[in-house]
Amino acid sequence: MFDWLEFDKSIKKGFEEQAAQLNSYLSKRIEKNAHIRDLPIFEEPGKETIDRILSMDIPAKGRDPVEVGNELVNDVFEQAMLTQHPRFFSFVASAVSPYSLAGSILTDVYNLHVGGWEQAPGAGAIEENLVKWMGRLAGYPETNIGGVFLSGASMANMSAMVTARDSRLAPEDFAKGVAYLSDQAHSSNQKGLRIIGFRQDQIVKIPTDDDFRMRADLLEEAICRDRQNGKIPFAIIGSLGSTNTGSIDPLTELGQIAQKYGLWFHIDGAFGASILISPIYSNLAKGIELSDSFSWDTHKWLMQIYSCSTLIVKDRKNLLNSFAEHPEYLADVRSSEHNDSWDLGPEMSRPARAIKLWYTLQATGTDLLAELIEYSFFNANLVKKELSKRPNWEIVSNPSCGTVNFRYAPAGLSDEALDELTGRISKEIINRGFAFIVTTTLKGKRTLRMCTINANTTEKDILQTISQLDEIAKYETANL
Ligand SMILES: Cc1ncc(COP(=O)(O)O)c(C=O)c1O
C-alpha cells in the first residue's frame, strides 16, 4: 500500500540533497563560464554516449540521484554546441546575462503559475510593464498596448497571424485570405500561417532588392492582382532584422500599403527589435509605429536565457478577441482589474518568462545594453573592413544588424566550385574548433554568414577569425 509518510520523507530528503548537489553543479559551471573563451565551441558526444542514452530504460525503482545528475552534466550539458561562445558566429546567438541566469533560476525554484494575474500579481505587473515599455519604444500609443511573453518568435509570429486573421477576415472568408512576406522572411512566419490552416498558395513571397529588403512596389502589385482575382489580402509581414542578412524591410512603405488596403501589418522583430533601445540605431526601425503587432526575442540580442520572446500589439483588444475563453473552472480566479495572460495568447500554464528580462534590465540598465547593440554593428563592420583588405573576398550582403555574408571568390572558378569552396571553408574552421561559421544561400550564391552579436566577442576574436578564414580559403582553393 502507498506509504505517504515514507514518500513525504523521501521527497524532503530529495530536496535537501538536491540543494547541495545543485549548488555544486552551478558553482562549477558558472566558474567555467567565466573563462568561456577557453572552452571548446563544440564538444560532440561520442556515438556510444548517444546509443547508451537511446537504449536506457525508465526504471521501476529510482536510481541514485547523484549518479543521474552527474550523468546529465557529463553526457548532455557538457557535450553540446556552446552557442554562447564568443566565436560562435552562427544562428542569432548571444552571450547570457548573469542577471538573466539568476532570474531564470529563481523562476524555476519558485515555479510560479502565471497563466492568470491573481496567482502571481507581481509577475503579472512585471510582464505588463515590459510589454508597455516595448510598445512605447515602437511608438505605439500607451493606452491600448497589449502583449504576452511566449517561448519564442515562432510562437509570437504564429499568434500574430491568428490575431491578423481574426481581425481582418470573416470566418467564411478564411479560405480566400492571402498573407505577404518577403523571400527573406524567417520560415517561422510561413510555418505559423500553415499551422493555423492557410494553404501554401495563400502565402505569397515577395522578391527582395539588392539589399535583401522586400520590394514594396512588387508587394502592392501582388495585393492589387489578388484583389482583382477575388482573393482577400489580410496581412503583410515585414522583417526587422532578417535571419540571413540582418536586413530591414522598408517598414514605412509597407505600413502605408497596409493602411491603404486595410491589411494587418505585423513585423517580425525577433532579432532586430532590440535596436529600439539604441539611440544611434533605433531610427533604422522607423515605420514600426505603423505596425499592428511585432515580435521581439530578447533571448537573441538582449542576453536572455532561452524562452524569452514577446508579442506586442498596438491594441490589446485584438488579442482578447482571438484568445480569450471563459471556462467555468477559472471563474473564481479571474482578475477583475487586469488582463489574465491566458486570455492574451495561446498558453495557459507557463513560466514567468518576463522576470529574467526584468532582472537584467533593472540591474544592467538600457545604456549598457544599447552599447552592446552598437558594438555588434561595429564588429560586423570590422569583418567587412578586414576582408576588404585581402584579395578575392566578396561581400555578398553588407553588414546589417551585426550580420554580414561573404565568400572567397577567386577568378576563374565556376559557380558550383565556389559553392563547394565555401562549404569546405566553413567545415574546416569548425573542425579546427576555432570559430563556428556555417553557410547560407543568398540569391543563388552559397555564402559564409557571421552574426557578431555576442557581447564577449572582442576585436581580436574577429581579426583572428578572418585571418584563419583567409588561410583556410587559400589552402582549400589550391586543393579544390
Ligand atoms: C527573424 C527571426 N524570426 C523568427 C525566428 C524564430 O525564433 P524562435 O527560434 O525564437 O522561435 C528567428 C530565429 O532565429 C529569427 O531569426
Short mmCIF file of N, CA, C and O and ligand atoms in Angstrom, two decimals, residues 91-92 151-157 184-189 239-244 268-272 295 297 299-300 306-307 309 449, ligand 1:
data_model
loop_
_atom_site.label_atom_id
_atom_site.label_comp_id
_atom_site.label_asym_id
_atom_site.label_seq_id
_atom_site.Cartn_x
_atom_site.Cartn_y
_atom_site.Cartn_z
N PHE A 91 23.73 31.13 -36.30
CA PHE A 91 22.40 31.41 -35.75
C PHE A 91 22.29 32.91 -35.40
O PHE A 91 22.98 33.75 -35.96
N VAL A 92 21.44 33.22 -34.40
CA VAL A 92 21.39 34.58 -33.86
C VAL A 92 21.60 34.37 -32.36
O VAL A 92 20.67 34.43 -31.56
N SER A 151 7.29 31.49 -25.76
CA SER A 151 8.56 30.77 -25.74
C SER A 151 9.56 31.31 -26.76
O SER A 151 10.76 31.38 -26.48
N GLY A 152 9.09 31.67 -27.94
CA GLY A 152 10.00 32.14 -28.98
C GLY A 152 9.22 32.88 -30.04
O GLY A 152 7.98 32.93 -30.01
N ALA A 153 9.97 33.43 -31.00
CA ALA A 153 9.28 34.19 -32.05
C ALA A 153 8.44 33.28 -32.94
O ALA A 153 7.50 33.74 -33.58
N SER A 154 8.76 32.00 -32.99
CA SER A 154 7.91 31.10 -33.78
C SER A 154 6.49 31.16 -33.24
O SER A 154 5.51 31.25 -33.99
N MET A 155 6.36 31.12 -31.91
CA MET A 155 5.03 31.20 -31.28
C MET A 155 4.45 32.61 -31.42
O MET A 155 3.25 32.79 -31.61
N ALA A 156 5.33 33.62 -31.28
CA ALA A 156 4.85 35.01 -31.34
C ALA A 156 4.35 35.33 -32.75
O ALA A 156 3.28 35.94 -32.92
N ASN A 157 5.11 34.93 -33.76
CA ASN A 157 4.69 35.22 -35.14
C ASN A 157 3.40 34.48 -35.48
O ASN A 157 2.51 35.03 -36.14
N GLN A 184 12.99 36.70 -47.85
CA GLN A 184 13.98 36.61 -46.77
C GLN A 184 13.33 36.47 -45.39
O GLN A 184 14.02 36.41 -44.38
N ALA A 185 11.99 36.44 -45.33
CA ALA A 185 11.32 36.34 -44.02
C ALA A 185 11.67 34.99 -43.38
O ALA A 185 11.87 33.99 -44.07
N HIS A 186 11.73 34.98 -42.06
CA HIS A 186 12.06 33.73 -41.35
C HIS A 186 10.97 32.69 -41.58
O HIS A 186 9.78 33.00 -41.63
N SER A 187 11.40 31.43 -41.68
CA SER A 187 10.47 30.34 -42.00
C SER A 187 9.35 30.20 -40.98
O SER A 187 8.29 29.65 -41.28
N SER A 188 9.57 30.69 -39.75
CA SER A 188 8.52 30.55 -38.71
C SER A 188 7.24 31.27 -39.11
O SER A 188 6.15 30.88 -38.67
N ASN A 189 7.36 32.31 -39.93
CA ASN A 189 6.16 33.05 -40.34
C ASN A 189 5.29 32.19 -41.26
O ASN A 189 4.08 32.09 -41.08
N SER A 239 10.12 42.27 -42.14
CA SER A 239 11.24 41.79 -41.31
C SER A 239 12.04 42.97 -40.77
O SER A 239 12.45 43.84 -41.54
N LEU A 240 12.25 42.95 -39.48
CA LEU A 240 13.15 43.93 -38.84
C LEU A 240 14.34 43.10 -38.34
O LEU A 240 14.34 42.59 -37.23
N GLY A 241 15.31 42.94 -39.25
CA GLY A 241 16.45 42.08 -38.95
C GLY A 241 16.17 40.67 -39.45
O GLY A 241 15.73 39.81 -38.68
N SER A 242 16.41 40.44 -40.75
CA SER A 242 16.16 39.08 -41.26
C SER A 242 17.29 38.16 -40.79
O SER A 242 18.40 38.62 -40.50
N THR A 243 16.99 36.88 -40.73
CA THR A 243 17.96 35.92 -40.19
C THR A 243 19.20 35.83 -41.08
O THR A 243 20.33 35.85 -40.59
N ASN A 244 18.98 35.73 -42.38
CA ASN A 244 20.11 35.57 -43.30
C ASN A 244 21.08 36.73 -43.26
O ASN A 244 22.29 36.55 -43.17
N ASP A 268 8.18 41.00 -37.96
CA ASP A 268 8.98 40.01 -37.26
C ASP A 268 10.25 40.72 -36.80
O ASP A 268 11.20 40.87 -37.56
N GLY A 269 10.22 41.13 -35.54
CA GLY A 269 11.39 41.82 -34.96
C GLY A 269 12.14 40.91 -34.02
O GLY A 269 12.87 41.37 -33.14
N ALA A 270 11.96 39.59 -34.20
CA ALA A 270 12.59 38.61 -33.31
C ALA A 270 14.04 39.01 -33.03
O ALA A 270 14.46 39.11 -31.88
N PHE A 271 14.75 39.27 -34.09
CA PHE A 271 16.17 39.59 -34.00
C PHE A 271 16.35 41.10 -33.81
O PHE A 271 16.97 41.55 -32.84
N GLY A 272 15.76 41.89 -34.72
CA GLY A 272 16.16 43.30 -34.81
C GLY A 272 15.44 44.28 -33.90
O GLY A 272 15.89 45.42 -33.75
N SER A 295 6.98 41.07 -33.07
CA SER A 295 7.56 40.09 -32.15
C SER A 295 8.96 40.55 -31.78
O SER A 295 9.61 41.27 -32.55
N ASP A 297 12.35 38.81 -29.72
CA ASP A 297 13.03 37.77 -28.95
C ASP A 297 14.16 38.40 -28.15
O ASP A 297 15.21 38.73 -28.72
N HIS A 299 15.79 36.73 -26.10
CA HIS A 299 16.83 35.70 -25.98
C HIS A 299 17.78 35.73 -27.17
O HIS A 299 18.66 34.90 -27.29
N LYS A 300 17.60 36.70 -28.05
CA LYS A 300 18.58 36.86 -29.13
C LYS A 300 19.60 37.94 -28.74
O LYS A 300 20.69 37.62 -28.31
N TYR A 306 17.11 31.23 -23.02
CA TYR A 306 16.07 30.90 -24.00
C TYR A 306 14.67 30.90 -23.40
O TYR A 306 14.49 30.69 -22.21
N SER A 307 13.74 31.07 -24.31
CA SER A 307 12.32 31.10 -23.99
C SER A 307 11.94 32.45 -23.40
O SER A 307 11.30 32.53 -22.36
N SER A 309 10.46 35.51 -25.35
CA SER A 309 10.01 36.23 -26.54
C SER A 309 8.72 36.96 -26.22
O SER A 309 7.98 36.54 -25.31
N ARG A 449 28.28 33.13 -43.35
CA ARG A 449 27.49 34.15 -42.64
C ARG A 449 28.05 34.32 -41.23
O ARG A 449 28.26 33.34 -40.52
C1 LIG B 1 13.98 36.80 -37.78
C2 LIG B 1 13.59 35.59 -36.98
N1 LIG B 1 12.29 35.33 -36.78
C3 LIG B 1 11.89 34.26 -36.06
C4 LIG B 1 12.78 33.38 -35.53
C5 LIG B 1 12.30 32.20 -34.74
O1 LIG B 1 12.51 32.46 -33.40
P1 LIG B 1 12.50 31.34 -32.26
O2 LIG B 1 13.66 30.44 -32.56
O3 LIG B 1 12.66 32.13 -31.00
O4 LIG B 1 11.20 30.62 -32.33
C6 LIG B 1 14.16 33.59 -35.73
C7 LIG B 1 15.15 32.65 -35.18
O5 LIG B 1 16.34 32.75 -35.39
C8 LIG B 1 14.57 34.74 -36.46
O6 LIG B 1 15.87 35.00 -36.68
#
